[in-house]
Coordinates of C-alpha atoms in Angstrom, one line a residue:
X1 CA 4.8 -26.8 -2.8
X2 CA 7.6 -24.8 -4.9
X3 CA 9.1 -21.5 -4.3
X4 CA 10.3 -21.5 -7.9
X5 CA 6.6 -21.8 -9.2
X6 CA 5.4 -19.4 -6.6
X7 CA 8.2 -16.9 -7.9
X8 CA 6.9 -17.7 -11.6
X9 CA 3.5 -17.2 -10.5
X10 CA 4.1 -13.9 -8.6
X11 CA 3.3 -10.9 -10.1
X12 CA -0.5 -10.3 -10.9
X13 CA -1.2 -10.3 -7.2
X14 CA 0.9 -7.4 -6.1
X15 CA -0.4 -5.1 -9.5
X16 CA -3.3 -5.7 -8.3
X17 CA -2.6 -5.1 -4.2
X18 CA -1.7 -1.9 -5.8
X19 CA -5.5 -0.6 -5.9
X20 CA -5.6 -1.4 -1.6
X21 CA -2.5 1.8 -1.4
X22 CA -4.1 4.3 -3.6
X23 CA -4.6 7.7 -2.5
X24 CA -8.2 7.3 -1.7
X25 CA -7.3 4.8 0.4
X26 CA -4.3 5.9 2.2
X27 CA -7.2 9.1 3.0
X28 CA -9.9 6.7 4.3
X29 CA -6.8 5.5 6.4
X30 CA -5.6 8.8 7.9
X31 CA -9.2 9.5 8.4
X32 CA -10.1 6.7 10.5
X33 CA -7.4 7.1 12.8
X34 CA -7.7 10.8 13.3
X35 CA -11.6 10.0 13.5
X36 CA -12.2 6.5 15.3
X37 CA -8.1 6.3 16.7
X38 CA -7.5 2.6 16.7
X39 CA -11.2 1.1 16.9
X40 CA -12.0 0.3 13.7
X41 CA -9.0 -1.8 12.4
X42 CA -10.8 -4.9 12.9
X43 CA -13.3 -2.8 9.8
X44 CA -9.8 -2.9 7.7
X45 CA -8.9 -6.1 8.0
X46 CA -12.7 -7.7 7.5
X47 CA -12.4 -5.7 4.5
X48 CA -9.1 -6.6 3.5
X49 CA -10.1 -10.2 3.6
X50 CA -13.4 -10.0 1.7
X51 CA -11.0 -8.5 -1.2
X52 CA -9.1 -11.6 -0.7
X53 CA -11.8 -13.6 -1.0
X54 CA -13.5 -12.0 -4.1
X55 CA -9.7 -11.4 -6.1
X56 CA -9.7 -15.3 -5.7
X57 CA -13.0 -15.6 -7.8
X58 CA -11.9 -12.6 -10.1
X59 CA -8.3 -15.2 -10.8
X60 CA -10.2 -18.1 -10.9
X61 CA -11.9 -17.4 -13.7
X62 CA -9.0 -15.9 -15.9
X63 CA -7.0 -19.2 -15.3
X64 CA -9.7 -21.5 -15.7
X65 CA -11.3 -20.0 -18.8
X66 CA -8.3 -18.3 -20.6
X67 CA -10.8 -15.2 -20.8
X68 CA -11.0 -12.2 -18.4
X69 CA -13.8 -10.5 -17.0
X70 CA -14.6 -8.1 -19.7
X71 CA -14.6 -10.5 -22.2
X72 CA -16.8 -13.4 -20.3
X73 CA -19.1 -10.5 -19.9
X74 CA -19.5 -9.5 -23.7
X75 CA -19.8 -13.6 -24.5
X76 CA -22.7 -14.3 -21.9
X77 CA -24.4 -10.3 -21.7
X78 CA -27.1 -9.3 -23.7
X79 CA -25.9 -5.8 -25.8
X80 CA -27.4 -2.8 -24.1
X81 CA -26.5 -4.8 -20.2
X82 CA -23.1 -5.1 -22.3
X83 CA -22.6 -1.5 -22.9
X84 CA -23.8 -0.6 -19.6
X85 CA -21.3 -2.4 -17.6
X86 CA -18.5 -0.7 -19.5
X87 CA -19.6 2.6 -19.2
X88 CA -20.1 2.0 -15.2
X89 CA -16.6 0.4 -15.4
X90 CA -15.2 3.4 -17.1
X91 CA -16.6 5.6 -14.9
X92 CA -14.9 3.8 -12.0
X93 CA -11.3 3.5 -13.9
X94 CA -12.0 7.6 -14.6
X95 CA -12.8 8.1 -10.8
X96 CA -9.7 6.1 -9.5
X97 CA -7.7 8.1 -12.0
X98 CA -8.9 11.3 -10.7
X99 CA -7.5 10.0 -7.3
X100 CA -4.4 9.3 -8.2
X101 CA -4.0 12.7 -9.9
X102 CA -5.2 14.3 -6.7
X103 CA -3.2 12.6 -4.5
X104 CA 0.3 12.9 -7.0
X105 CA -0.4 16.9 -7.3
X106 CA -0.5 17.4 -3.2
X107 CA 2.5 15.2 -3.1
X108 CA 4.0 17.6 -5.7
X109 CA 2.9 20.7 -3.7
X110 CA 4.4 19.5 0.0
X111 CA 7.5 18.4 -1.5
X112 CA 8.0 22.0 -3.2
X113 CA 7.1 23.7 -0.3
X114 CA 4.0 25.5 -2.1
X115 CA 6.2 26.3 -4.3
X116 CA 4.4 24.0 -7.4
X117 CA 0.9 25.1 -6.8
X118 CA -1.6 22.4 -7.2
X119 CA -2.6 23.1 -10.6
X120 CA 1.0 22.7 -11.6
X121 CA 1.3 19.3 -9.8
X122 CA -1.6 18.2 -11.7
X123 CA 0.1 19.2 -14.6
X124 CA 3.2 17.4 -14.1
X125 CA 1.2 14.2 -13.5
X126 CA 0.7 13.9 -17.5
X127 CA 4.1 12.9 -17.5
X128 CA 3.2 9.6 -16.0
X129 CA 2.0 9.0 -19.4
X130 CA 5.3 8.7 -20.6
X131 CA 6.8 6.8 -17.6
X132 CA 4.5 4.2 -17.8
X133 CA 4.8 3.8 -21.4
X134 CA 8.6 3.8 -21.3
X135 CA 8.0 0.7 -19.2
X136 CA 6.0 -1.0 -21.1
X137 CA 8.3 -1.2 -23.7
X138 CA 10.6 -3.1 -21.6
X139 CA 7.6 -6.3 -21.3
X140 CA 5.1 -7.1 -17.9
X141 CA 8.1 -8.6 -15.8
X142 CA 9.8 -5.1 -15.6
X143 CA 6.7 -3.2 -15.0
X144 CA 5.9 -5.7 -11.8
X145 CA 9.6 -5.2 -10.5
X146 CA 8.5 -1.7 -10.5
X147 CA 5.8 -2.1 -8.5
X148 CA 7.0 -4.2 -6.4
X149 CA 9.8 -1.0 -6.1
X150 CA 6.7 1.4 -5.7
X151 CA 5.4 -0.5 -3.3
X152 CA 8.4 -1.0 -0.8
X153 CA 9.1 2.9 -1.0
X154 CA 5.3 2.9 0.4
X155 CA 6.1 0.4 3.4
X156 CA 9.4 2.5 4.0
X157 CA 8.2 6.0 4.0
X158 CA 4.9 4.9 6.1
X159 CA 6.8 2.7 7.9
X160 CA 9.3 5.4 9.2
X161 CA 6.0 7.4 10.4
X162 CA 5.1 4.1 12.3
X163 CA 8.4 4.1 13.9
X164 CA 8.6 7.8 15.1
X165 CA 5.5 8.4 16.0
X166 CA 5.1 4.5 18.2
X167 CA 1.5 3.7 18.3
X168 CA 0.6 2.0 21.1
X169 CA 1.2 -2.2 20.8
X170 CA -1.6 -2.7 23.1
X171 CA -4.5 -1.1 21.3
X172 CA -3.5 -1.9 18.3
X173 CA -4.0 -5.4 18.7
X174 CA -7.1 -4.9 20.7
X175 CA -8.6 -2.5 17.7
X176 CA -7.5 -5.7 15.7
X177 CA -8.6 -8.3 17.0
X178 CA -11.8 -7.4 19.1
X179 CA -15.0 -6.1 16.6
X180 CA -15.5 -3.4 19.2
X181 CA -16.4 0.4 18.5
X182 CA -17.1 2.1 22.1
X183 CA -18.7 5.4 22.5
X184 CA -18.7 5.9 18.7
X185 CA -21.5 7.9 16.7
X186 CA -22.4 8.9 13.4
X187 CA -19.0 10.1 12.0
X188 CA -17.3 6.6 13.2
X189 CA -19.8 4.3 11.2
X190 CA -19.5 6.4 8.1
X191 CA -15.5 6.3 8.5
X192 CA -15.9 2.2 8.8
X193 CA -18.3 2.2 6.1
X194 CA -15.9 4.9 3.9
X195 CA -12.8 2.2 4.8
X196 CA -14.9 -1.0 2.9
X197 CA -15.9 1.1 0.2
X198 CA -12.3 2.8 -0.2
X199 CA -10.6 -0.9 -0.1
X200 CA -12.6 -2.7 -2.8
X201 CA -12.0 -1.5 -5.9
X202 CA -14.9 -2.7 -8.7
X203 CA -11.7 -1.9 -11.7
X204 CA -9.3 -4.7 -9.7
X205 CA -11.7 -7.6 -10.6
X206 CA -11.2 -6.9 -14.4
X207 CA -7.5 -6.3 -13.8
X208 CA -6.6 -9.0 -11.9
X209 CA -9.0 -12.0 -13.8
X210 CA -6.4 -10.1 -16.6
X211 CA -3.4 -10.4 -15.5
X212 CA -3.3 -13.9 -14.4
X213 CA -3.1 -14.7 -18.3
X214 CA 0.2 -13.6 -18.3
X215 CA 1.6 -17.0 -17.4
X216 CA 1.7 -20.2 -19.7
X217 CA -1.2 -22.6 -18.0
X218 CA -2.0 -26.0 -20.1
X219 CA -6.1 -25.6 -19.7
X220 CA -6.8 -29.0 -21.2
X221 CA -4.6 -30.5 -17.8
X222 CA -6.9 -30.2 -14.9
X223 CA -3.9 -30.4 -12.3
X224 CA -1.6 -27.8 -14.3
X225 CA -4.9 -25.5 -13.7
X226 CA -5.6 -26.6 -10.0
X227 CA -2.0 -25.5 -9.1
X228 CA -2.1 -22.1 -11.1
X229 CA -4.9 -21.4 -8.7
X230 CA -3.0 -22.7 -5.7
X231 CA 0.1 -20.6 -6.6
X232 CA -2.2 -17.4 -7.8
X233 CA -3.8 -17.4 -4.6
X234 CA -0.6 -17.8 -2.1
X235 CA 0.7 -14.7 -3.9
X236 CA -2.3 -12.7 -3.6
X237 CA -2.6 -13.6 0.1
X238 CA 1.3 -12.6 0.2
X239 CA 0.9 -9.0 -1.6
X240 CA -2.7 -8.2 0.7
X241 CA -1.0 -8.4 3.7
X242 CA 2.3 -6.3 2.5
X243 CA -0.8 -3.7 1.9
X244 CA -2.5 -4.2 5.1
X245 CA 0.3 -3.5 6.9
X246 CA 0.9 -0.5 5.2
X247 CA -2.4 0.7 5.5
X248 CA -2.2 -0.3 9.6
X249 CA 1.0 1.8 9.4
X250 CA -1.5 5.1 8.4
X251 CA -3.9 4.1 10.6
X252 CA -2.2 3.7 13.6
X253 CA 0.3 6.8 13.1
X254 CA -3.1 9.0 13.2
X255 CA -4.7 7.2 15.7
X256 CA -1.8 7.6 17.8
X257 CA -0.7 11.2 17.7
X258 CA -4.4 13.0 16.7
X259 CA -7.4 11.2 17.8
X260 CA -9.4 13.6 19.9
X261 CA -7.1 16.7 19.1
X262 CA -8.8 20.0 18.5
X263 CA -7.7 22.4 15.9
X264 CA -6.6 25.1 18.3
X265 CA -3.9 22.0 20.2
X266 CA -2.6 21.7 16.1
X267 CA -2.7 25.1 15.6
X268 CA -0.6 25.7 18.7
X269 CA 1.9 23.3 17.8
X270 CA 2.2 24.3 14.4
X271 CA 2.6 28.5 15.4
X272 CA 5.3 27.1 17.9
X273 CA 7.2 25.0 14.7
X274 CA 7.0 27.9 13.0
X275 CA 5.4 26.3 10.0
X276 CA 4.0 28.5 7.3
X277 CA 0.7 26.1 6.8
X278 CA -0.9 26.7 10.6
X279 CA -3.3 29.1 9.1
X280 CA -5.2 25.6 7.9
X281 CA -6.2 25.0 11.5
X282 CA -9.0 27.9 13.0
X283 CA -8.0 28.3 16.5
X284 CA -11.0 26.8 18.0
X285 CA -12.1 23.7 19.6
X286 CA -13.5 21.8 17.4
X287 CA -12.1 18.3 16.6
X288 CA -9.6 18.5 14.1
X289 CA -10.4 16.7 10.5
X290 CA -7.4 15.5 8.3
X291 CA -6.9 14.8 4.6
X292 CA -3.7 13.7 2.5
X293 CA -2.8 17.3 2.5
X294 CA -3.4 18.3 6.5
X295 CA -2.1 15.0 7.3
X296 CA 1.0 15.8 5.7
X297 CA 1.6 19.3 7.5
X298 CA 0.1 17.9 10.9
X299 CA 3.1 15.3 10.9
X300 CA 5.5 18.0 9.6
X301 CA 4.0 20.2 12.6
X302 CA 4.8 17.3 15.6
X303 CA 7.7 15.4 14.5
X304 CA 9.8 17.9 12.0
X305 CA 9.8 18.6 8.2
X306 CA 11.3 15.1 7.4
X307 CA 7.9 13.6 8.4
X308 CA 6.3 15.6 5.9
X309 CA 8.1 14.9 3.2
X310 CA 8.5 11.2 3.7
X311 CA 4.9 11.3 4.0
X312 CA 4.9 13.3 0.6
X313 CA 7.1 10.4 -0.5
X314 CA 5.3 7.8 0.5
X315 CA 1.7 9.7 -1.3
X316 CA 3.5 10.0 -4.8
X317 CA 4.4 6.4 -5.0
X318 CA 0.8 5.6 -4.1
X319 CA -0.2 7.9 -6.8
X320 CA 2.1 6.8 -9.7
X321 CA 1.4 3.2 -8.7
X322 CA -2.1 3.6 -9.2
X323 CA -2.3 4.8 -12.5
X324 CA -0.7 2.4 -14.5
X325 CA -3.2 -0.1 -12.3
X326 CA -5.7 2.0 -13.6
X327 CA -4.4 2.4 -17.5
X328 CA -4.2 -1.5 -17.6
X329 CA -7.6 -2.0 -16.5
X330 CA -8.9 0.2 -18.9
X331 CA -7.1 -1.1 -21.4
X332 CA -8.6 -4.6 -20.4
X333 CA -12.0 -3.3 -19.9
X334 CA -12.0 -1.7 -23.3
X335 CA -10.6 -5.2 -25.2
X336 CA -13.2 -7.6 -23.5
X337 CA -16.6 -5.1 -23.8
X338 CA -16.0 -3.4 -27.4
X339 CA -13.0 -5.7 -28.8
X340 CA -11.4 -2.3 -29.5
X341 CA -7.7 -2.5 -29.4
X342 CA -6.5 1.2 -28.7
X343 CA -2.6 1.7 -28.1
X344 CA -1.9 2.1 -24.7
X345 CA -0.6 5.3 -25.7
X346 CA -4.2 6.3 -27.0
X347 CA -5.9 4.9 -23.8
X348 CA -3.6 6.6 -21.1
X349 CA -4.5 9.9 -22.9
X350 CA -8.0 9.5 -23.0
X351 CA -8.5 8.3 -19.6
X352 CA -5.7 10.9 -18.3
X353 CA -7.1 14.1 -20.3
X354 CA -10.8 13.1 -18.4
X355 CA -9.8 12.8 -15.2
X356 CA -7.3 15.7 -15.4
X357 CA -9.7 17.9 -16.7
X358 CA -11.9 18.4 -13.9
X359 CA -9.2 17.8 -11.7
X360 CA -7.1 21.2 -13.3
X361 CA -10.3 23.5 -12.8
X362 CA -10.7 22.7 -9.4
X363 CA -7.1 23.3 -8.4
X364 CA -7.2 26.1 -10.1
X365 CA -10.3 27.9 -9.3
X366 CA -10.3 26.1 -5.4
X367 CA -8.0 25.5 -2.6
X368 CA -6.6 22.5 -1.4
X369 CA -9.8 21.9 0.6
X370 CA -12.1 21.6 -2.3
X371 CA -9.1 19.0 -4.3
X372 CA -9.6 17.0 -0.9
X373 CA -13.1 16.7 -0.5
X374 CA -13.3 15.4 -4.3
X375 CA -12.1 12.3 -3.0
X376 CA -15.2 11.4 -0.7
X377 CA -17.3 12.1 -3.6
X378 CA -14.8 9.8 -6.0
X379 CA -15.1 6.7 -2.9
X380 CA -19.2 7.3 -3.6
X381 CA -18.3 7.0 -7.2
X382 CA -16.6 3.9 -6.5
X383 CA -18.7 2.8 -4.6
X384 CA -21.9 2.4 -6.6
X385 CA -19.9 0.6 -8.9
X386 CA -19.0 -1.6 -7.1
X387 CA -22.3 -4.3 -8.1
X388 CA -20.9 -4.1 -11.7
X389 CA -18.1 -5.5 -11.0
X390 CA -18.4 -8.2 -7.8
X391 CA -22.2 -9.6 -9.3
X392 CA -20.7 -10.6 -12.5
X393 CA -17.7 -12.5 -11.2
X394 CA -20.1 -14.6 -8.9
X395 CA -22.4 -15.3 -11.6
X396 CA -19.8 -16.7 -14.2
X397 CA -17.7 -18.3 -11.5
X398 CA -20.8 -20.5 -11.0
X399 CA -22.2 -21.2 -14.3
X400 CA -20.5 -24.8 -14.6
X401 CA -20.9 -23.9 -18.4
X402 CA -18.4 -21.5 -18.4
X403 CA -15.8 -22.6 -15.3
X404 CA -16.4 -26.9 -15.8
X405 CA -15.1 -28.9 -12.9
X406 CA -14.4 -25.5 -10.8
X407 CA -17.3 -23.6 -10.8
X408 CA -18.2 -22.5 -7.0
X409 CA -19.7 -25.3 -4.6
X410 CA -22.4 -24.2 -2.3
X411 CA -20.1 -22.9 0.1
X412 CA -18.7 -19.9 -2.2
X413 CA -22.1 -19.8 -3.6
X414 CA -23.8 -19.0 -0.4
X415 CA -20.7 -17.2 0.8
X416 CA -20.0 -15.1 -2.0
X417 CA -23.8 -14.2 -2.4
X418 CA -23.8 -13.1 1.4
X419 CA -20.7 -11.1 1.1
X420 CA -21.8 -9.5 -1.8
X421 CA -25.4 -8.2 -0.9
X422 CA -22.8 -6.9 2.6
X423 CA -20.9 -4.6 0.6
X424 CA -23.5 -3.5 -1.8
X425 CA -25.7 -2.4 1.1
X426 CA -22.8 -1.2 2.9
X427 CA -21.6 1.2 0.3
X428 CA -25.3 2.3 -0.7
X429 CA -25.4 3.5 3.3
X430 CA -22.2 5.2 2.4
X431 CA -24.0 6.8 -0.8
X432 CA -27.1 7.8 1.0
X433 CA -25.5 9.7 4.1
X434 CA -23.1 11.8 1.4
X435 CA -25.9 12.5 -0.7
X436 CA -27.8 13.5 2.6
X437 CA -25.0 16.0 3.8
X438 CA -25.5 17.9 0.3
X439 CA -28.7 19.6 1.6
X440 CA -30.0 20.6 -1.6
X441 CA -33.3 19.6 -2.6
X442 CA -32.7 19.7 -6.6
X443 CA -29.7 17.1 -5.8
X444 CA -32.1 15.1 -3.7
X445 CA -34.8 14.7 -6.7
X446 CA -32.2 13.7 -9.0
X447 CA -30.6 11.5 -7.1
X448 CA -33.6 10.3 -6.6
X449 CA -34.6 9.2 -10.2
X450 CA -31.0 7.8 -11.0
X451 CA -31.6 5.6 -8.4
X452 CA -34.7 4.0 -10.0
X453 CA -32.4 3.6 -13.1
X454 CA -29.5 2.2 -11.0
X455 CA -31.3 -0.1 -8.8
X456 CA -33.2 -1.4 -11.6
X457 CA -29.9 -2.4 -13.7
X458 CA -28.7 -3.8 -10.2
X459 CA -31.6 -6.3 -10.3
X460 CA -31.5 -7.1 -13.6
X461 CA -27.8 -8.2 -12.7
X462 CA -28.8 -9.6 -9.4
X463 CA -32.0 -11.8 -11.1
X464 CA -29.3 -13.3 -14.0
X465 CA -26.8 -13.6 -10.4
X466 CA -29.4 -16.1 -9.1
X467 CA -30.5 -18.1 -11.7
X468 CA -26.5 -19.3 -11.9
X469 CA -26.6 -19.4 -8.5
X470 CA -29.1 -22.3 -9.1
X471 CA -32.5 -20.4 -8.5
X472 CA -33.7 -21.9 -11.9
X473 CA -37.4 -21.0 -11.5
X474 CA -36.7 -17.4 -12.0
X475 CA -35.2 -18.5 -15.3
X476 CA -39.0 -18.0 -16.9
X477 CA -38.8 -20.9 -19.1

């Protein structure tokens, strides 16, 4: 073992950690703390390591092949599957994107003291077309300096919440360690099944099978390859647990200080601190509900104004991260499926002009309440594509054809088969109960019929899944 060739290999990992501290994330967080308080951290951390485990497959394959995601996918795909898969992809770089614009314009707004209304923070975050392009210019070693500087503002600014608020040491290890949920209901499941989908991003397999490219690896030299992996995979474990902690840091703050409070206790408190937000808590007794935005004020509310704009802080950076995740994915995605090659410039316009648009009209037209709730609807966006993303790396990580001497043994197989067909039927629970709380019957038929349409492409995916797997009978000759 070498530090020097782990600090050569480091990078890729914590670009792609980047996609576990997005603002949809940070939400699910906040939620689950203010919902569950501290029993469902065992949830994050099972999820945090089947991301682990499935980023391992997703680098595997990018240093063993010398080929990324997207493009194994357009060599082995038939066209029409082919074209498929990158729309679905899009849709979930689009989606994350929307996220991050969400979460940078309510930073915007708390940090301005209303003063920048949210349509005007949404606006600003074009800019971060420029920013990330000014460092790109400067090559992919300065832009992973900067995240690594994104993501240490992240584990400051949350990290003060941690401090002042002090979650309890005790349960927080207990909500760790022990896979326990006591007296929880509906709202508790959903909020553990929300946290899985919200941590595993489908975009983050293409990025990071990408990124590991961008160090020199001699394929021909079987060792040179077995020790890329090696290194790839200490980093990644490295830059998971930096986000872990940072996303126990959210968790446990809410957990701690409003888990079981009712709106009329934060309303109280926030009347007494004179703060000019209390009108978003109704003076009743029902028990209170957070987002990004609400979980800002509630902190300013308890312990001061500095709270809420290190929290603010701390959101911004998640937001600004995220979108240059989400700009190189695309521009990944877009390379490997189409072999188009867009300027970044084009590609961060495109992407950013579709996800602002909506974005603008309901910040515009709506309140903060209606920005918020867009992001449950983008983690079921996520979520369904999430099969386009994790059944492809199993099935080429697999196929001794394409990976050689390290295509998966029948541990991963089994494993990652298992794992898989968890999450996918964990996140189509999560789909099913938001789709059930619209209450609309004309929603419910069409849902209905893109399900037939989805499912079916799932299978088709699932069917080519097993035949690599080694289920050669269903190969039809």
């Amino acid at each position: 073992f070498s530090f020097r060739k782990l600090w050569a290999f480091t990078g890729p990992g914590f670009l792609m950690s980047i996609a576990y501290l997005d603002p949809g994330n940070i939400e699910s967080d906040l939620q689950s703390g203010a919902v569950a308080g501290f029993k469902l951290l065992w949830v994050l951390m099972l999820a945090t390591i089947i991301g682990l485990l499935l980023q391992r497959l997703a680098a595997r394959l990018g240093v063993v092949t010398g080929l990324h995601l997207a493009e194994v996918c357009n060599r082995q795909y038939q066209k029409v599957p082919r074209i498929i898969l990158w729309l679905m992809v899009e849709l979930a770089i689009i989606g994350s994107d929307m996220q991050e614009v969400i979460g940078s314009a309510i930073a915007i707004n708390l940090l301005s003291m209303g003063k920048i209304p949210l349509w005007g923070g949404v606006l600003i975050t074009i800019a971060d077309t420029f920013v990330f392009l000014f460092l790109d210019k400067y090559g992919l070693r300065k832009l992973e300096a900067f995240f690594g500087f994104l993501i240490t503002i992240m584990a400051l600014t949350f990290g003060y919440e941690y401090i002042t608020v002090k979650p309890s040491q005790e349960k927080l290890l207990k909500g760790l360690f022990i896979p326990y949920c006591q007296n929880c209901g509906t709202p508790q499941l959903e909020q553990a099944v929300g946290i899985v989908g919200a941590v595993i991003m489908p975009h983050n397999m293409y990025l990071h099978s990408a990124l590991v490219k961008s160090r020199q690896v001699n394929r021909a030299n079987k060792k040179e390859v077995q020790e890329a992996n090696k290194y790839f995979f200490i980093e990644s474990c490295i830059a998971l647990f930096v986000s872990f902690i940072i996303n126990i840091f959210v968790v446990t703050v809410f957990a701690e200080a409003f888990f079981e409070k009712t709106n009329a206790d934060v309303n109280e408190v926030c009347m007494n601190a004179s703060s000019p937000h209390s009108s978003l808590f109704p003076n009743n007794n029902q028990t209170l509900e957070v987002d990004i935005y609400k979980g800002g004020v509630v902190l300013g509310c308890y312990f001061g104004p500095a709270a809420l704009y290190i929290w603010a802080i701390g959101i911004l950076a998640a937001g600004q991260s995220s979108t240059m995740t989400g700009t190189y994915s695309g521009q990944f995605v877009m390379e490997g499926f189409l072999n188009l090659r867009w300027s970044r410039f084009a590609r961060v316009l495109l992407t950013r002009s579709i996800a602002i648009t909506p974005t603008l009209f309901v910040a515009i037209f709506q309140d903060v309440e209606h920005l918020t709730g867009m992001n449950d609807f983008l983690n079921v966006l996520m979520s369904l594509q999430l099969p386009f993303a994790l059944i492809p790396v199993l099935t080429f990580t697999s196929l001794p054809s394409v990976m050689n001497d390290f295509a998966n043994g029948l541990f991963w197989k089994i494993g990652g088969g298992m794992l898989i067909l968890l999450i996918c039927s964990i996140n189509m629970y999560f789909v099913v109960a938001y789709v059930m709380s619209l209450n609309h019957v004309a929603l419910y038929v069409g849902a209905a019929i893109l399900s037939v349409i989805y499912l079916s492409f799932v299978v088709y995916l699932s069917w080519l899944c097993l035949i690599a797997l080694g289920a050669s009978f269903l190969a039809c000759g």
